[in-house]
Coordinates of C-alpha atoms in Angstrom, one line a residue:
M244 CA 125.8 108.8 70.4
Q245 CA 125.1 112.1 68.8
R246 CA 121.8 113.8 67.7
R247 CA 122.1 115.4 64.3
T248 CA 119.7 117.0 61.9
L249 CA 119.0 117.2 58.2
P250 CA 116.4 119.0 56.1
P251 CA 113.3 117.0 55.5
R252 CA 113.2 114.9 52.3
P253 CA 111.0 116.8 49.8
N254 CA 108.5 114.0 49.5
W255 CA 108.9 112.4 52.9
E256 CA 105.2 112.0 53.6
A257 CA 104.6 110.2 50.4
R258 CA 107.7 108.0 50.9
L259 CA 106.4 106.9 54.3
Q260 CA 103.0 106.1 52.8
E261 CA 104.6 103.9 50.2
V262 CA 105.9 101.6 52.9
G263 CA 102.6 101.5 54.9
M264 CA 103.2 104.2 57.5
T265 CA 100.3 106.7 57.5
W266 CA 100.2 107.7 61.2
Y267 CA 103.2 110.1 61.1
A268 CA 101.4 113.4 61.7
P269 CA 100.1 114.7 65.0
T270 CA 96.7 113.7 66.2
P271 CA 94.6 114.7 69.3
E272 CA 95.7 111.4 70.9
H273 CA 99.4 111.9 69.8
P274 CA 99.9 115.6 69.9
V275 CA 103.4 115.7 68.3
P276 CA 104.6 114.2 65.0
Y277 CA 105.1 110.4 65.4
W278 CA 107.8 110.3 62.8
G279 CA 110.9 112.5 63.2
E280 CA 112.0 113.4 59.7
E281 CA 114.8 115.9 60.6
G282 CA 116.5 114.6 63.8
Y283 CA 118.5 111.4 63.8
Y284 CA 121.0 109.7 66.0
A285 CA 124.6 108.7 65.0
F286 CA 126.6 105.9 66.6
T287 CA 130.1 104.6 66.0
P288 CA 130.7 101.0 65.0
G289 CA 132.1 100.4 68.5
E290 CA 129.1 101.7 70.2
I291 CA 126.8 99.5 68.1
E292 CA 129.0 96.4 68.8
G293 CA 128.7 97.1 72.5
L294 CA 124.9 97.5 72.3
K295 CA 124.6 94.3 70.4
R296 CA 126.6 92.4 73.0
D297 CA 124.7 94.0 75.9
A298 CA 121.3 93.5 74.4
Q299 CA 122.0 89.8 73.6
D300 CA 123.1 89.3 77.2
L301 CA 119.9 91.0 78.4
T302 CA 117.8 88.8 76.1
A303 CA 119.3 85.7 77.7
M304 CA 118.7 87.1 81.2
V305 CA 115.1 88.0 80.4
L306 CA 114.3 84.6 79.1
E307 CA 116.0 82.8 81.9
T308 CA 114.3 84.9 84.5
T309 CA 110.9 84.3 82.8
G310 CA 111.5 80.5 83.1
A311 CA 112.6 80.8 86.7
A312 CA 109.5 82.9 87.6
I313 CA 107.2 80.3 86.1
E314 CA 109.0 77.3 87.6
G315 CA 109.3 79.0 91.0
G316 CA 105.6 79.8 91.2
R317 CA 105.9 83.6 91.3
L318 CA 103.2 84.4 88.8
G319 CA 101.0 86.0 91.4
E320 CA 103.7 88.5 92.3
L321 CA 103.8 89.6 88.7
G322 CA 100.1 90.4 88.6
I323 CA 98.9 87.3 86.6
P324 CA 95.5 86.1 87.9
A325 CA 95.5 82.7 89.6
F326 CA 93.1 81.1 87.1
L327 CA 95.8 81.5 84.4
H328 CA 98.7 80.1 86.3
P329 CA 98.4 76.5 85.1
A330 CA 97.9 77.6 81.4
V331 CA 101.0 79.8 81.6
R332 CA 103.0 77.0 83.0
E333 CA 101.7 74.6 80.3
S334 CA 102.6 77.2 77.6
W335 CA 106.2 77.3 79.0
D336 CA 106.5 73.6 79.4
R337 CA 105.3 73.0 75.8
D338 CA 108.0 75.5 74.7
D339 CA 105.4 77.5 72.7
P340 CA 107.4 79.5 70.2
T341 CA 107.9 83.2 70.2
L342 CA 108.3 85.6 67.3
Y343 CA 109.7 88.8 68.7
M344 CA 110.0 91.3 71.5
R345 CA 111.6 94.7 72.2
L346 CA 114.0 95.7 75.0
D347 CA 113.9 99.4 75.9
L348 CA 117.2 100.7 77.1
S349 CA 118.8 103.9 78.5
Y350 CA 122.1 104.7 77.0
D351 CA 124.5 107.3 78.6
A352 CA 127.4 109.3 77.4
R353 CA 129.9 106.6 78.6
G354 CA 128.2 104.0 76.4
R355 CA 126.4 102.2 79.2
A356 CA 123.2 100.5 78.4
R357 CA 120.6 99.8 81.1
L358 CA 117.3 97.9 80.8
L359 CA 114.3 100.1 81.4
E360 CA 111.5 97.8 80.3
V361 CA 110.7 94.7 78.2
N362 CA 107.9 95.0 75.6
A363 CA 107.4 91.3 75.3
Q364 CA 103.9 90.6 74.0
T365 CA 102.6 93.5 71.9
P366 CA 105.7 95.6 70.9
T367 CA 104.9 98.4 68.3
S368 CA 107.0 100.9 66.4
L369 CA 107.9 97.9 64.3
V370 CA 107.1 99.2 60.9
E371 CA 109.1 102.4 61.7
A372 CA 112.1 100.4 62.9
A373 CA 112.2 97.6 60.3
V374 CA 111.1 99.5 57.1
C375 CA 110.7 103.3 57.4
Q376 CA 114.1 104.2 58.9
W377 CA 115.8 101.9 56.4
Q378 CA 114.0 103.7 53.5
W379 CA 115.1 107.0 55.2
L380 CA 118.7 105.9 55.2
E381 CA 118.6 104.8 51.5
D382 CA 117.0 108.1 50.4
R383 CA 119.6 110.1 52.3
L384 CA 122.5 108.2 50.8
E385 CA 121.0 108.5 47.3
R386 CA 120.8 112.3 47.8
G387 CA 124.4 112.5 49.0
E388 CA 123.3 113.8 52.4
L389 CA 125.2 111.1 54.4
P390 CA 128.8 109.9 53.8
A391 CA 129.3 106.8 51.7
G392 CA 129.5 103.8 53.9
T393 CA 127.0 105.1 56.5
G394 CA 125.0 102.1 57.8
Q395 CA 122.3 101.2 60.3
W396 CA 121.9 98.5 62.8
N397 CA 118.8 97.0 61.2
T398 CA 118.2 93.4 60.2
V399 CA 114.8 93.5 61.8
H400 CA 113.0 92.6 58.5
E401 CA 115.4 89.7 57.8
G402 CA 115.4 88.5 61.4
L403 CA 111.6 88.3 61.6
G404 CA 111.5 86.6 58.2
E405 CA 113.9 84.0 59.4
Q406 CA 111.9 83.4 62.6
W407 CA 108.7 82.9 60.6
A408 CA 110.7 80.4 58.4
Y409 CA 111.7 78.6 61.6
L410 CA 108.1 78.4 62.8
V411 CA 107.1 76.8 59.5
R412 CA 110.1 74.4 59.3
E413 CA 110.6 73.4 62.9
R414 CA 107.2 74.1 64.6
G415 CA 104.7 73.2 61.9
V416 CA 103.0 76.6 61.8
T417 CA 101.6 76.9 58.3
Q418 CA 98.4 78.8 59.0
A419 CA 97.5 81.6 61.4
H420 CA 95.0 84.3 62.0
F421 CA 96.2 87.8 62.6
S422 CA 94.4 90.2 64.9
S423 CA 94.7 93.6 66.6
A424 CA 92.6 96.5 67.8
R425 CA 91.0 98.7 65.2
E426 CA 93.8 101.2 65.3
V427 CA 95.7 102.2 62.2
E428 CA 99.2 101.5 63.7
D429 CA 98.2 98.1 65.1
I430 CA 96.5 97.0 61.9
A431 CA 99.6 98.1 59.9
T432 CA 101.9 96.2 62.3
V433 CA 100.0 92.9 62.0
T434 CA 99.6 93.4 58.2
Y435 CA 103.4 93.7 58.0
L436 CA 103.8 90.6 60.1
R437 CA 101.3 88.7 58.0
D438 CA 103.3 89.7 54.8
L439 CA 106.4 88.3 56.4
A440 CA 104.6 85.1 57.4
G441 CA 103.2 84.7 53.9
A442 CA 106.6 85.0 52.4
A443 CA 107.7 82.1 54.7
G444 CA 104.7 80.0 53.7
V445 CA 102.1 80.8 56.4
S446 CA 98.6 81.5 55.1
G447 CA 96.3 83.7 57.2
S448 CA 93.6 86.3 57.4
F449 CA 93.0 89.4 59.5
L450 CA 90.2 89.9 62.0
A451 CA 89.8 92.6 64.6
A452 CA 90.4 91.7 68.3
D453 CA 86.7 92.2 69.1
E454 CA 85.8 89.7 66.4
V455 CA 87.6 86.8 68.0
G456 CA 84.9 84.5 69.2
T457 CA 84.4 81.8 71.9
S458 CA 81.9 79.0 72.3
P459 CA 81.5 76.6 75.3
Q460 CA 81.2 73.8 72.7
E461 CA 84.5 74.6 70.9
P462 CA 88.0 73.9 72.2
F463 CA 89.5 76.7 70.0
L464 CA 88.8 80.4 69.6
L465 CA 86.6 81.1 66.5
D466 CA 86.9 83.5 63.6
T467 CA 84.0 85.4 62.0
W468 CA 83.0 82.3 60.1
T469 CA 83.0 80.3 63.3
L470 CA 86.0 78.3 62.1
P471 CA 88.6 77.3 64.6
I472 CA 91.6 79.5 65.2
R473 CA 94.5 77.2 65.7
N474 CA 97.3 79.8 65.8
L475 CA 96.6 83.5 66.6
M476 CA 99.1 86.3 66.0
W477 CA 97.4 88.6 68.5
L478 CA 98.4 92.2 69.0
W479 CA 96.2 92.5 72.0
P480 CA 97.4 92.6 75.6
F481 CA 96.8 89.5 77.6
E482 CA 95.8 91.7 80.6
Y483 CA 93.0 93.2 78.5
A484 CA 91.8 89.7 77.6
W485 CA 91.9 88.3 81.1
E486 CA 89.8 91.2 82.4
S487 CA 87.2 90.8 79.7
R488 CA 83.8 89.0 80.0
D489 CA 85.2 86.0 78.2
G490 CA 88.6 86.1 79.9
S491 CA 88.3 82.5 81.2
F492 CA 88.9 81.2 77.7
L493 CA 92.6 82.0 78.0
A494 CA 93.0 79.2 80.6
T495 CA 91.3 76.5 78.5
T496 CA 91.5 77.2 74.8
Q497 CA 93.6 75.0 72.6
T498 CA 94.4 78.0 70.4
R499 CA 98.1 78.7 70.4
F500 CA 99.1 82.4 70.6
L501 CA 101.9 84.4 69.1
E502 CA 103.1 85.8 71.3
P503 CA 102.7 82.7 73.6
L504 CA 100.8 82.8 76.9
W505 CA 104.1 82.5 78.8
K506 CA 104.9 86.0 77.6
A507 CA 102.4 87.4 80.1
V508 CA 105.3 86.8 82.6
T509 CA 107.9 88.5 80.4
S510 CA 105.7 91.5 79.8
S511 CA 105.0 92.2 83.5
K512 CA 107.1 95.0 84.8
G513 CA 107.4 93.0 87.9
L514 CA 110.0 90.9 86.0
L515 CA 112.4 93.9 86.5
A516 CA 112.5 93.1 90.2
L517 CA 113.1 89.4 89.6
L518 CA 115.8 90.2 87.1
H519 CA 117.6 92.3 89.8
E520 CA 117.2 89.4 92.3
R521 CA 118.8 87.0 89.8
Y522 CA 121.5 89.3 88.4
P523 CA 122.2 91.8 91.2
D524 CA 125.8 92.5 90.0
S525 CA 124.9 93.1 86.3
G526 CA 125.5 96.6 85.2
L527 CA 122.8 96.1 82.6
V528 CA 120.0 95.6 85.1
L529 CA 118.8 98.4 87.4
P530 CA 118.0 97.7 91.0
A531 CA 114.2 97.0 91.3
S532 CA 111.9 95.7 93.9
L533 CA 108.3 94.7 94.4
T534 CA 108.5 95.8 98.0
P535 CA 107.7 99.5 98.4
G536 CA 110.4 101.6 100.0
R537 CA 113.1 98.9 99.8
L538 CA 115.3 101.0 97.4
G539 CA 114.8 104.3 99.1
R540 CA 113.3 107.4 97.5
D541 CA 115.3 107.8 94.2
V542 CA 113.1 105.4 92.3
V543 CA 110.6 105.3 89.5
R544 CA 107.3 103.7 90.3
K545 CA 105.5 101.8 87.5
P546 CA 102.3 99.7 87.4
L547 CA 103.0 96.0 86.7
Y548 CA 101.1 96.5 83.4
S549 CA 100.8 99.9 81.7
R550 CA 101.4 101.5 78.3
E551 CA 102.5 104.8 76.8
G552 CA 104.1 106.0 80.1
Q553 CA 100.7 106.0 82.0
N554 CA 100.7 106.1 85.8
V555 CA 104.5 106.3 86.0
Q556 CA 106.0 108.4 88.9
L557 CA 109.5 109.8 88.8
P558 CA 111.3 110.9 92.0
G559 CA 109.8 114.0 93.5
E560 CA 107.1 114.3 90.9
A561 CA 103.4 113.4 90.6
A562 CA 102.5 110.3 88.7
T563 CA 101.5 110.7 85.1
A564 CA 97.8 110.3 84.2
G565 CA 96.5 107.0 83.0
A566 CA 94.2 104.0 83.4
Y567 CA 96.5 101.8 85.5
G568 CA 96.5 103.6 88.8
D569 CA 94.8 100.7 90.6
L570 CA 97.5 98.2 89.8
P571 CA 100.4 97.1 92.1
L572 CA 103.7 98.8 91.5
V573 CA 107.3 97.9 90.9
E574 CA 110.0 100.3 92.0
Q575 CA 113.1 100.7 89.8
A576 CA 116.2 102.8 90.5
Y577 CA 116.0 106.1 88.7
V578 CA 118.5 106.6 85.9
E579 CA 118.9 109.9 83.9
L580 CA 118.1 109.7 80.2
P581 CA 120.5 111.6 78.0
T582 CA 119.3 115.1 77.0
F583 CA 119.6 116.6 73.5
L584 CA 118.3 120.0 72.6
A585 CA 116.0 120.5 69.6
G586 CA 114.4 123.6 68.2
D587 CA 111.3 123.2 70.3
G588 CA 112.8 121.8 73.5
P589 CA 114.7 118.9 74.9
R590 CA 114.6 115.3 73.7
Y591 CA 115.1 112.2 75.8
P592 CA 115.9 109.2 73.7
V593 CA 115.1 105.6 74.6
L594 CA 116.7 102.8 72.5
G595 CA 114.4 100.0 71.5
V596 CA 116.3 96.9 70.6
W597 CA 114.4 94.3 68.6
V598 CA 114.7 90.6 69.2
A599 CA 113.6 88.0 66.7
G600 CA 113.2 84.6 68.5
D601 CA 116.1 85.0 70.9
E602 CA 118.5 86.9 68.6
V603 CA 118.9 90.7 68.7
C604 CA 118.5 92.1 65.2
G605 CA 118.2 95.9 65.2
M606 CA 117.2 99.1 66.9
G607 CA 114.7 101.9 66.8
I608 CA 114.7 105.1 68.9
R609 CA 111.8 107.1 70.4
E610 CA 112.6 110.5 71.7
G611 CA 110.3 111.8 74.5
R612 CA 109.5 115.4 75.2
G613 CA 109.7 114.5 78.9
R614 CA 111.6 112.0 80.9
V615 CA 108.7 109.6 80.8
T616 CA 108.3 108.2 77.2
D617 CA 104.7 108.8 76.5
N618 CA 102.3 109.7 73.7
R619 CA 104.4 112.8 73.0
A620 CA 107.4 110.7 71.8
T621 CA 108.7 110.7 68.2
F622 CA 110.4 107.9 66.3
A623 CA 113.9 109.0 65.2
P624 CA 116.0 107.0 62.7
H625 CA 119.6 106.2 63.4
V626 CA 122.8 105.7 61.5
V627 CA 126.2 104.0 62.1
V628 CA 128.9 106.3 60.9
P629 CA 131.7 104.8 58.8
G630 CA 134.5 103.4 60.9

């Protein structure tokens, strides 16, 4: 893996806007550019084949460990409230279908991948990975800035389309509501997913997460017309929902979620410890524990649920700021991220491998300005150099 640079495309902002990405520039909440126009990562075909193999193995491990945690009654250890345990088990037993998830990996100079986290329920950077970096590749090839035959590990768009088609054909999903927070990136993500669903034959409309309604007289969640929501593509964390005033509806509603309720297990960072218990000799899984101090001092401490690198503590450092400091922690063996120098300082890339259903289908990369990937990270495209 190499980090390389190219001059920005002359009209790169307009090109991103054409495919629905408008949040590329710095903001007070995200103080660096979210899209990296100049820096990109180059991989050999052999490196990509190894990543595909490793990520597919990890996907199987993650799903198997999720099922074992549910069937073994370990939901409390993962931070899931007791009132939800029966509903999570029922969701798993029904085999409620999944659309996607993202595995975040470290990748070292020897080509070793290690699982850092699983973004199982509300993964973002999807539009960037599926659409924007592919457009970037096509533009660069057209301008002669990359060698002929340069490719990209990226069938995310096709994989998600096939998964929606499966949900229609095999699971009878023909209608769904799509919902997210009132944030530009989140709305763009669910709009993209709704477009893919529509192409597969699923009709649906958008409503904001705070517009999803409940009623004691209704078995389903309700939309803004008080009509029942039978399937909800919900880019809203379950942990936010179960802590809300109406959180009890998660345990009783007949609405089916995409991602399904059993993904509350997969998205808990406590699953990292259960993965290590189940696969202690796998070089893909870092040692991790829910018991403080068991792994010694060279560990990263993470809340069971947190986002954007909040409340994460690296060895010998203070924890990052955030809103999750009151949650239980998992400890994970520390692994160095590779370091690449850019004009304004070092970059620490984390590889995000996308999974549609249970099949890996592509990759996006976020480069942090520090060793914790936080709101100062930039999305960087990647290429596969001709073999």
